[in-house]
Coordinates of C-alpha atoms in Angstrom, one line a residue:
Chain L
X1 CA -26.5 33.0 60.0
X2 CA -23.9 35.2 61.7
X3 CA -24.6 34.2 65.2
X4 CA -23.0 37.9 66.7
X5 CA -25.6 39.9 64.8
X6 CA -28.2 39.7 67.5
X7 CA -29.4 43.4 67.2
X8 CA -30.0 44.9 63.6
X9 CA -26.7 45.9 63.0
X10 CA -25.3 44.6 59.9
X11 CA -22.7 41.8 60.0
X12 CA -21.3 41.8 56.7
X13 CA -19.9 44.3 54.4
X14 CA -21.5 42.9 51.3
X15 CA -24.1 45.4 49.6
X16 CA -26.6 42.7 49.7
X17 CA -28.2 41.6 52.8
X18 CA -30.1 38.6 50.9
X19 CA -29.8 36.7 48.5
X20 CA -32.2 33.9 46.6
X21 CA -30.1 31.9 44.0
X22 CA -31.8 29.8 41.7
X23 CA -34.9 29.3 43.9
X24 CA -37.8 26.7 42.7
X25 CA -40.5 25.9 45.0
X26 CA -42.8 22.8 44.7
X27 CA -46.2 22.4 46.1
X28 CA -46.7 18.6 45.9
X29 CA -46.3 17.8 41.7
X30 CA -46.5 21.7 41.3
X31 CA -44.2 23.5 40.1
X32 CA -44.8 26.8 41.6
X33 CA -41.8 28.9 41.3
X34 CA -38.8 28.3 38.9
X35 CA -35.4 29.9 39.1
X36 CA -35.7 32.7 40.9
X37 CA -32.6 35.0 41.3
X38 CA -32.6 38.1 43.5
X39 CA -30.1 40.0 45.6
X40 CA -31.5 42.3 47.9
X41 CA -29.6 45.3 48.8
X42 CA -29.7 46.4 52.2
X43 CA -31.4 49.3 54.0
X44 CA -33.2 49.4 50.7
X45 CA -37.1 48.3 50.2
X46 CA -37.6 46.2 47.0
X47 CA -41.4 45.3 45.9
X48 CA -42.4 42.3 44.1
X49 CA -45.2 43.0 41.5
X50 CA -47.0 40.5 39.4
X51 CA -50.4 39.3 38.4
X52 CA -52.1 36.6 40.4
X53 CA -50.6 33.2 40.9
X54 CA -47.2 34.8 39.7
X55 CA -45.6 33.3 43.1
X56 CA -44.1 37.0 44.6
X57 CA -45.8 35.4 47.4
X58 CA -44.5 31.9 47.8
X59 CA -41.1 33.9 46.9
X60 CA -41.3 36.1 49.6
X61 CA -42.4 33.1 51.9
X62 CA -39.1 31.7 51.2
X63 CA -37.1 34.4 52.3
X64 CA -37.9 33.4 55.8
X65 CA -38.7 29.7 55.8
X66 CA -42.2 30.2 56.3
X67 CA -42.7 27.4 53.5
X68 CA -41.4 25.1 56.2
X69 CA -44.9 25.4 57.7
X70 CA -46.7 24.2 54.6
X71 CA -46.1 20.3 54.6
X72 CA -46.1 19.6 50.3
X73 CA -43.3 22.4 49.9
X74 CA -40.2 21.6 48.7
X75 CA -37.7 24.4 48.3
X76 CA -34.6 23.8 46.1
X77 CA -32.1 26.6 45.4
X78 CA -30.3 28.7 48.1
X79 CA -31.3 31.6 50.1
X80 CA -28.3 33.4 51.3
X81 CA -29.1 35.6 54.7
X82 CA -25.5 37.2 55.1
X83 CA -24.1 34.5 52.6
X84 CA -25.1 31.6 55.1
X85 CA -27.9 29.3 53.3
X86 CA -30.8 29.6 55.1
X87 CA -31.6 26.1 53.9
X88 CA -28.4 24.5 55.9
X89 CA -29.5 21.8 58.1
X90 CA -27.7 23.2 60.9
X91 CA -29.8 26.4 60.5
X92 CA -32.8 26.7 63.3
X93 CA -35.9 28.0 61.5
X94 CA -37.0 29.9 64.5
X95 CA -34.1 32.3 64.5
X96 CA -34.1 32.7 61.0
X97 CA -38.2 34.1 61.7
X98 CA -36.3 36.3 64.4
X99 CA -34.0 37.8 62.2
X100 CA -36.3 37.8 59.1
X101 CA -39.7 39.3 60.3
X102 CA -42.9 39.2 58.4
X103 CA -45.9 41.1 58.6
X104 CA -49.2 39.7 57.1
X105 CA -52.0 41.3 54.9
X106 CA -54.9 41.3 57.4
X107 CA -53.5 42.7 61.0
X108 CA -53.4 40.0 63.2
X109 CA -52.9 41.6 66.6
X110 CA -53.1 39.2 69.4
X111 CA -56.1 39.2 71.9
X112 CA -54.1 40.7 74.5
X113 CA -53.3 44.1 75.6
X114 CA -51.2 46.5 73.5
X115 CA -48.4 46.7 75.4
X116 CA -48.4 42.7 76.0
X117 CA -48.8 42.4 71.9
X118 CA -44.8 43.5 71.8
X119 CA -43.7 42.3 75.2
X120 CA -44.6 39.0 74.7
X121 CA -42.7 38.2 71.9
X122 CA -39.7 39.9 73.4
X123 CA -40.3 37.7 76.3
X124 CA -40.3 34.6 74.0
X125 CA -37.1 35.7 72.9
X126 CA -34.9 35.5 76.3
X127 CA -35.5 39.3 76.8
X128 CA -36.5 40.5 80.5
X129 CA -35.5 44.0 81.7
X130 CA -36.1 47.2 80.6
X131 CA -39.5 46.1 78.7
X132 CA -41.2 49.4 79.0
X133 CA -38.2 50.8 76.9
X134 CA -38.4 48.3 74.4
X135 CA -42.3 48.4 74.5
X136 CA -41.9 52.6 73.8
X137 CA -39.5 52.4 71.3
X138 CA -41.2 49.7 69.5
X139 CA -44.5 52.0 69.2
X140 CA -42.5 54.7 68.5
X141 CA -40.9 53.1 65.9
X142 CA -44.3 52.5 64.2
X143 CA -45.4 55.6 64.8
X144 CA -47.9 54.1 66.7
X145 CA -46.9 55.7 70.4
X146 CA -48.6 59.0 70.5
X147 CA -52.0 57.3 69.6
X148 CA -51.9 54.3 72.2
X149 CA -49.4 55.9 75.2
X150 CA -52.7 56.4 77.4
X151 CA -54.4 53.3 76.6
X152 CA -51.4 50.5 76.5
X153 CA -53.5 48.1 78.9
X154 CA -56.4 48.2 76.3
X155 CA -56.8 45.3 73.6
X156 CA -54.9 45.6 70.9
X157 CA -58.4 44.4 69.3
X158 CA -59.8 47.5 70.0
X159 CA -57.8 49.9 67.9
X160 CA -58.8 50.4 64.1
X161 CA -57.3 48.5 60.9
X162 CA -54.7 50.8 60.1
X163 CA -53.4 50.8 64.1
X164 CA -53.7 47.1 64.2
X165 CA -51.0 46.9 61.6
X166 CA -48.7 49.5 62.8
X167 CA -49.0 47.7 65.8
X168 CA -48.1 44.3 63.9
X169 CA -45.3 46.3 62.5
X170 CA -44.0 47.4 66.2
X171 CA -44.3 43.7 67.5
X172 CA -42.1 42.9 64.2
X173 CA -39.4 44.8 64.9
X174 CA -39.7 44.8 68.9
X175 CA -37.6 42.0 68.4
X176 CA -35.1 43.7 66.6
X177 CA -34.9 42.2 63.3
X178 CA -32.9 42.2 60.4
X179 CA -35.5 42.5 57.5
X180 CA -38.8 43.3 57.7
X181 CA -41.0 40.9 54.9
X182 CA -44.7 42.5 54.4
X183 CA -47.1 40.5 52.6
X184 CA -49.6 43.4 50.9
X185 CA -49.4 45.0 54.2
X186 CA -52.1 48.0 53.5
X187 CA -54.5 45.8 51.4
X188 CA -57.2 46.0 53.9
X189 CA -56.6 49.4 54.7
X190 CA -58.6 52.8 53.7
X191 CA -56.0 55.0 51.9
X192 CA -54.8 57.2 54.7
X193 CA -53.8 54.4 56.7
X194 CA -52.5 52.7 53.9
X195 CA -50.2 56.5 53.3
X196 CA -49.8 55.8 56.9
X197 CA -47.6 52.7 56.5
X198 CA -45.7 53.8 53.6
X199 CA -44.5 57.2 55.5
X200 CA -44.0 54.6 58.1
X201 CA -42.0 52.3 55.5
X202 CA -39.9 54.8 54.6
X203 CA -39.0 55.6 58.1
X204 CA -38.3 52.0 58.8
X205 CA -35.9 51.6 55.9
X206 CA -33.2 53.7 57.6
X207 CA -32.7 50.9 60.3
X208 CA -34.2 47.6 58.7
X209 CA -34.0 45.8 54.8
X210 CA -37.7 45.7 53.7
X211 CA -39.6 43.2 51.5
X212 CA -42.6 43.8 50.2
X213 CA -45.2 42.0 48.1
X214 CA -48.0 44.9 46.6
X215 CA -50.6 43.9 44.2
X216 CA -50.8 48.1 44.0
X217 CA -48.4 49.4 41.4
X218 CA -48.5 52.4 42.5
X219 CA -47.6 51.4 46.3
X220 CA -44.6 49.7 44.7
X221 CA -43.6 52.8 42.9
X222 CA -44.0 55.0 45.2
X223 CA -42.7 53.2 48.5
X224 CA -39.8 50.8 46.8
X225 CA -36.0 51.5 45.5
X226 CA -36.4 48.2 43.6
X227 CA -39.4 46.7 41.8
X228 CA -38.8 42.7 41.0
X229 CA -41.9 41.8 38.6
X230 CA -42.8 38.4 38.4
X231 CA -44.8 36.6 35.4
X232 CA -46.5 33.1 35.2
X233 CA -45.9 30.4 32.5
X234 CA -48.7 29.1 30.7
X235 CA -48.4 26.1 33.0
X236 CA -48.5 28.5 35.9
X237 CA -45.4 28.7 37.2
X238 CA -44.2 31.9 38.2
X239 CA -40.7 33.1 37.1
X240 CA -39.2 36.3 37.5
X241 CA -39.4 38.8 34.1
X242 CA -37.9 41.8 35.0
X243 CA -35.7 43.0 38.1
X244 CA -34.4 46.9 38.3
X245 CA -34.6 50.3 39.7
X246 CA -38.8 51.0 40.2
X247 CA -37.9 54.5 39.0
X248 CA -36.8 52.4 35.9
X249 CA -39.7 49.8 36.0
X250 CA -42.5 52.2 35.8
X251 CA -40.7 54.5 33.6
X252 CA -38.7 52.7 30.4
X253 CA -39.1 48.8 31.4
X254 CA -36.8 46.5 29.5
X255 CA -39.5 44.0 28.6
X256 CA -42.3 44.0 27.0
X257 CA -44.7 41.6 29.9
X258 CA -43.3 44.1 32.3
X259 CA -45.0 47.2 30.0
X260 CA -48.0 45.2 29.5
X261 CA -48.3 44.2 32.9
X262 CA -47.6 48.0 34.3
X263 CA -50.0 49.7 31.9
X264 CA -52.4 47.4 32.8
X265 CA -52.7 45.6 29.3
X266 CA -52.0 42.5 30.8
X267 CA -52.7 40.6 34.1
Chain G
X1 CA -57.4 44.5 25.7
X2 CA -57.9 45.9 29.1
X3 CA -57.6 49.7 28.8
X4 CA -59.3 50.1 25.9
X5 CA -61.1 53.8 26.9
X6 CA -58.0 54.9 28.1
X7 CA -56.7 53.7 24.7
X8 CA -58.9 56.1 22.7
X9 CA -58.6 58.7 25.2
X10 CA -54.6 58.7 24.0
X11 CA -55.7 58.3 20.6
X12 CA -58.0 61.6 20.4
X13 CA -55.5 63.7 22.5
X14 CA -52.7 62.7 19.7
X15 CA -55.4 63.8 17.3
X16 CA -55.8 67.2 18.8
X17 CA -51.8 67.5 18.9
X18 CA -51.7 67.0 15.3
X19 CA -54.8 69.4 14.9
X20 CA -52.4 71.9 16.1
X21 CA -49.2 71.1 14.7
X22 CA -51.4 71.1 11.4
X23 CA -52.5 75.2 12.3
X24 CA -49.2 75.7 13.7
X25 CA -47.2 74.8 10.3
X26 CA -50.1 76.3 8.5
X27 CA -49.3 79.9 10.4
X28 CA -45.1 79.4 10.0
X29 CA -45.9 79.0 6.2
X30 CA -48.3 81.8 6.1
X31 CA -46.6 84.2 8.0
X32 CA -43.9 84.2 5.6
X33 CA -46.0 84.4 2.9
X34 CA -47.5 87.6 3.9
X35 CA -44.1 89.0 4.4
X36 CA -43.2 88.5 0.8
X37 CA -46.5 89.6 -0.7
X38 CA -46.3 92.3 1.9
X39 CA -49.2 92.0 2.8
X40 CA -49.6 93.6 6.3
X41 CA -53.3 93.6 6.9
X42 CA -52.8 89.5 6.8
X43 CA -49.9 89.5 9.3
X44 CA -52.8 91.5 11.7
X45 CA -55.2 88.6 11.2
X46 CA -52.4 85.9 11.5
X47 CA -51.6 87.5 14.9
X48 CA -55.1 87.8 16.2
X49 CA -55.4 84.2 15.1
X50 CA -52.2 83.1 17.6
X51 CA -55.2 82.9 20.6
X52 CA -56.9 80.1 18.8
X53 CA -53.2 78.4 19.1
X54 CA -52.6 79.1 22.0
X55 CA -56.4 78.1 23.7
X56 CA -55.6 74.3 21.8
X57 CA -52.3 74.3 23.4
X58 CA -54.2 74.2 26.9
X59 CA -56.8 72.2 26.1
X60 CA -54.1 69.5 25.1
X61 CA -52.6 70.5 28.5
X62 CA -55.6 70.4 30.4
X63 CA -57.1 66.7 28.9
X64 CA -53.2 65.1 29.3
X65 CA -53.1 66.2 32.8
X66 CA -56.5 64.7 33.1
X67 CA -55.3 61.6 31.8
X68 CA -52.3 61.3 34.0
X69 CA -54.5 62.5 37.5
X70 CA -57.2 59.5 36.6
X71 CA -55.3 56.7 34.7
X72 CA -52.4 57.2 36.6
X73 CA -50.6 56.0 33.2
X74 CA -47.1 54.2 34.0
X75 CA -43.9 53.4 31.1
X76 CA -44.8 53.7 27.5
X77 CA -48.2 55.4 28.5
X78 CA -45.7 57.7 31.1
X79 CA -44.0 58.9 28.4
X80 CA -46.3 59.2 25.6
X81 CA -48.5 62.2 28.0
X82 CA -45.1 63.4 29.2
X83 CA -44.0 63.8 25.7
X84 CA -47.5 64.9 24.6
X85 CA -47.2 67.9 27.5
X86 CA -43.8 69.2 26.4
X87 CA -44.7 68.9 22.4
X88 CA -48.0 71.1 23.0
X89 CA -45.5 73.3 23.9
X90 CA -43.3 73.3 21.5
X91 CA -45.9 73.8 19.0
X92 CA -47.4 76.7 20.6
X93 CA -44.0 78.3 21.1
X94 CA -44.1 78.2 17.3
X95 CA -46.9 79.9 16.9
X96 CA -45.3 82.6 18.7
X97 CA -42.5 82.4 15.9
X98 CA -44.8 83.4 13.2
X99 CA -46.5 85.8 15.2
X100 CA -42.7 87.3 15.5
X101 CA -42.8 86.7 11.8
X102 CA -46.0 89.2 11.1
X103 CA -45.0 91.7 13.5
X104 CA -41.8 91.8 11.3
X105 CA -43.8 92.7 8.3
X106 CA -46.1 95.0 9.9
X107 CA -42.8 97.4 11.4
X108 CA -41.4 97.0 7.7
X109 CA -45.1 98.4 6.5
X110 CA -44.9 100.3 3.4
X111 CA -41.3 99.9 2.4
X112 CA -40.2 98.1 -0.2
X113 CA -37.8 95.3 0.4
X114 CA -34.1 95.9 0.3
X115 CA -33.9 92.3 -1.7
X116 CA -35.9 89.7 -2.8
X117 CA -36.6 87.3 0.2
X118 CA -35.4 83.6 -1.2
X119 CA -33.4 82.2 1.6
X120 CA -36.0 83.1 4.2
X121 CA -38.8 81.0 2.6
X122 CA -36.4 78.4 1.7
X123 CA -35.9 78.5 5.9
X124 CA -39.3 78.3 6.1
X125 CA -40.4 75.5 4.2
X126 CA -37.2 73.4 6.1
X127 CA -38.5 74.3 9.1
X128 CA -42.2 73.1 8.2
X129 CA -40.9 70.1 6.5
X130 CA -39.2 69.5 10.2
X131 CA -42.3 70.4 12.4
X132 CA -44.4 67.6 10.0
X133 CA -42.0 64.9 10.3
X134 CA -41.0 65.1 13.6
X135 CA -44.9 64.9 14.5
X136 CA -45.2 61.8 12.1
X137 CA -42.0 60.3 14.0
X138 CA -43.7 61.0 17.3
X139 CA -47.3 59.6 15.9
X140 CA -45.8 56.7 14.4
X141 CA -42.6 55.8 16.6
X142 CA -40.2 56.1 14.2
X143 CA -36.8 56.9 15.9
X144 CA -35.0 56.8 12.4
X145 CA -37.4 59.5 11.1
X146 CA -36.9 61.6 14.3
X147 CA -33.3 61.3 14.0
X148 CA -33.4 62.3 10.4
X149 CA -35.5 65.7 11.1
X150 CA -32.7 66.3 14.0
X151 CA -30.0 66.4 11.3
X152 CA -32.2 68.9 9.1
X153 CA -31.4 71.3 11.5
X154 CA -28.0 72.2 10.4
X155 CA -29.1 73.0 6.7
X156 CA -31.5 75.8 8.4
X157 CA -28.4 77.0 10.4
X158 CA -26.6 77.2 7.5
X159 CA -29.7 79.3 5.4
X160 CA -29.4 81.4 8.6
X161 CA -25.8 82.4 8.7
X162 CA -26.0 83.0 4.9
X163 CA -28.8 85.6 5.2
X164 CA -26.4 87.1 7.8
X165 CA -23.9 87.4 5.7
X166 CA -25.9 88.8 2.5
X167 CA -27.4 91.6 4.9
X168 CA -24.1 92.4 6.4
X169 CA -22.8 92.7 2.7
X170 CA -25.7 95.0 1.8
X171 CA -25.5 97.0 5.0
X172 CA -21.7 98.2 4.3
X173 CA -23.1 99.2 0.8
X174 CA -26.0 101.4 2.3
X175 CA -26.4 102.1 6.0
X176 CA -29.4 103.2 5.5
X177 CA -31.0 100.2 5.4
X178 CA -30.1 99.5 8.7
X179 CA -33.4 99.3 10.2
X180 CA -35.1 96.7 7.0
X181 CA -31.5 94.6 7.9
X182 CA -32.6 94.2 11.3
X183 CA -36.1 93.5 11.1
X184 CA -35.1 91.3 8.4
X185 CA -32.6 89.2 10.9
X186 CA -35.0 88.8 13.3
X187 CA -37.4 86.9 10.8
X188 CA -34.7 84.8 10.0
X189 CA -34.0 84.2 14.1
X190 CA -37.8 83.5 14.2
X191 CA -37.4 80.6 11.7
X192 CA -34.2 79.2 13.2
X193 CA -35.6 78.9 16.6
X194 CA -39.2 77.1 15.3
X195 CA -36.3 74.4 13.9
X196 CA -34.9 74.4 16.7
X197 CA -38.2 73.6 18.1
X198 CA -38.9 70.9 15.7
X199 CA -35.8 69.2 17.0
X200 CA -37.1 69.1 20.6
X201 CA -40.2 67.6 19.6
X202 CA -38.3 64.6 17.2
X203 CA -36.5 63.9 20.6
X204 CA -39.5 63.8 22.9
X205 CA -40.5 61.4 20.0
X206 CA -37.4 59.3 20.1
X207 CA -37.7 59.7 24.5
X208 CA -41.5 58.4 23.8
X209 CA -40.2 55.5 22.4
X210 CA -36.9 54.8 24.1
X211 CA -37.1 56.2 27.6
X212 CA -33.4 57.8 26.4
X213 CA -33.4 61.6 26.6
X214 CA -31.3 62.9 24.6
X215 CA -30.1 66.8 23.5
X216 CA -29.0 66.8 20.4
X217 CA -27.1 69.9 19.4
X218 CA -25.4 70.4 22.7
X219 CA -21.6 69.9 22.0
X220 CA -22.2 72.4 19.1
X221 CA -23.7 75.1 21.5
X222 CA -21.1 75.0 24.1
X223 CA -18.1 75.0 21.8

């Protein structure tokens, strides 16, 4: 962790922001993830695509030590955030959550006002003054302002699906992070708010590294500069098959699981 | 299998495609055909007949685009309905080659011929000969086969610079037959351009298979 990169603003030179080398995760006995190498460039949003129980999830979990939570997990391999290992005992797991922000598949505003949704984990975070600003900018940033501006006292219940998340994505990067992890962020959403947040994702990608895990091909083709597609063994351990260019992926993939998997012959 | 109506929705389209490469080799062969037998009310059929050609052509059109708007087909199955677009295409531009072909014999009308056409047919049959395989390579994903049709080309350049030559030759002997000459040098232009054709489509069929587009031919037209 680079300790002077407390605002977005990239630290190191190196193309890639991230990096996951040779990453296995255990559950307990199982084997859920084996080998898993990825570098992920930044300012750049890379999908990861597979069938059920592939372990794009538990991946993307790792990226930001959310295994930790999970008691039976046991993460071997290196995750490099700016080349520091993220799994370095002298690494504090909160701050890596700062930096590394993740957005869930099912909004999960908190019962509190809007504007109290992003102040309060700004507050958590040391910050004091000028929380309006960062309130505004934050909304603005998930385009998310012009809708809620006259109602920022009002629960951030009250607002629909598709405004529940942007507002999950303004609380993310309220707290200026570094990469933005989305777990099938637009899963539970109708199709224009799900257009909504991949306009929005686009957008975002100018200032933050995204992540994104999309059980909707054509979300990961159409949002992504990178598609990583991950397979599972016949023992169910998920590995990763292909990594490239999406417009590559969904176009001429190198193997044939990926074509299977794309054309939806297999999975 | 999982997409198994999606599967014999590709199927029947490729079976349309080859429906019309079938009439569209049929017309090349014919066209010719007519012109050596001189037979000009056949060339006026053969033209009126271009419609049915070209209304396949957009039904092929019209059931890919289908496929592509509700299968939303990705790789392989990407390339396949790209390729299947652009070779409906092809085909139909073909067409338009005989159709060049008859009108050709109906401007030379009642005049005999200033030779005996030989190199023109020979033309003709190369070209068909390309238009068949390169369908078969595309059908059957045979990049060799493809490649093979793509070097066929040259020997249909090579019928075309020698008819050329022979009317030239004859044209210094009697100017008169300037007009024939002419008409006669666009027939061969018609053939040379349905090879040409039947290159594109052998590599759409080696892009269907490899994702690699390719243009074959292109150092040779820019030197």
């Amino acid at each position: 962790m680079n300790p002077n990169n407390s605002n977005g603003t990239p630290a190191a030179n190196g193309k890639y922001i991230l990096q996951a080398d040779k990453l296995n995760v255990h559950y307990g006995n199982f084997h859920a993830v084996r080998d898993v190498s990825i570098n992920f460039e930044r300012n750049k949003i890379t999908a990861l695509i597979g069938p059920s129980g592939c372990g794009k999830s538990t991946v993307l979990r790792s990226l930001n030590r959310m295994n930790d939570l999970v008691d039976t997990a046991r993460i071997d391999g290196h995750v490099r955030f700016y080349g520091k290992n993220l799994y370095d005992p002298d690494v504090d797991a909160a701050e890596v959550r700062r930096r590394i922000g993740m957005v869930f598949q099912k909004p999960n505003p908190f019962p509190k006002s809007i504007y109290d949704n992003i102040a309060w984990g700004v507050r958590v975070n040391g910050v004091r003054s000028n929380m309006d600003d960062i309130v505004e900018q934050a909304l603005r940033g998930a385009a998310l302002w012009d809708e809620v501006k006259d109602k920022l006292k009002q629960s951030g219940l009250s607002l629909s699906g598709g405004q529940q998340q942007r507002l999950c994505i303004a609380r993310a990067i309220a707290i200026r992070p570094d990469i933005i992890l989305m777990d099938e962020p637009a899963s539970a959403l109708d199709p224009i708010a799900t257009l909504r947040i991949e306009e929005l994702m686009t957008e975002l990608v100018k200032d933050y590294t995204i992540v994104i895990v999309t059980h909707n091909m054509q979300q990961a083709a159409r949002v992504s500069d990178y598609t990583a597609f991950f397979s599972v063994t016949p023992d169910r351990t998920g590995y990763l098959e292909e990594f490239g260019q999406t417009n590559q992926i969904f176009t001429s993939p190198q193997s044939q699981i990926t074509e299977d998997y794309i054309t939806g012959r297999f999975g | 299998m999982t997409r198994e109506s999606f599967d014999l929705q590709l199927d029947s389209l490729q079976e349309s495609l080859l429906a019309l490469s079938s009439m569209v080799e049929e017309a090349l062969l014919e066209s010719v055909e007519n012109l050596k037998r001189r037979d000009v009310a056949a060339s006026r059929m053969l033209i009126k007949r271009d419609k049915e050609i070209d209304n396949r052509r957009y039904a092929i059109e019209l059931e890919a685009l289908t496929l592509i708007a509700t299968q939303q087909p990705m790789a392989g199955d990407m390339r396949r309905l790209a390729a299947t677009l652009f070779i409906a295409n092809e085909l139909e531009r073909i067409g338009d080659y005989a159709k060049g072909m008859s009108r050709v014999n109906i401007r030379i009308g009642d005049e005999s011929l200033m030779k005996p056409l030989i190199d023109i047919p020979r033309m003709a049959a190369i070209g068909q000969s390309m238009i068949h395989r390169a369908m078969e390579a595309f059908v059957t994903r045979n990049v060799e086969l493809a490649y093979a049709v793509i070097d066929d080309d040259e020997a249909v350049d090579a019928l075309h610079d020698q008819i050329y030559a022979e009317l030239m030759t004859l044209l210094f002997q009697d100017v008169s037959k300037i007009r024939q000459a002419n008409l006669l040098l666009m027939a061969a232009h018609n053939l040379e351009r349905a090879a040409d054709r039947a290159t594109n489509i052998s590599e759409r069929a080696i892009y269907s298979v490899t994702g690699e587009m390719i243009d074959y031919g292109w150092e040779n037209d820019v030197s």
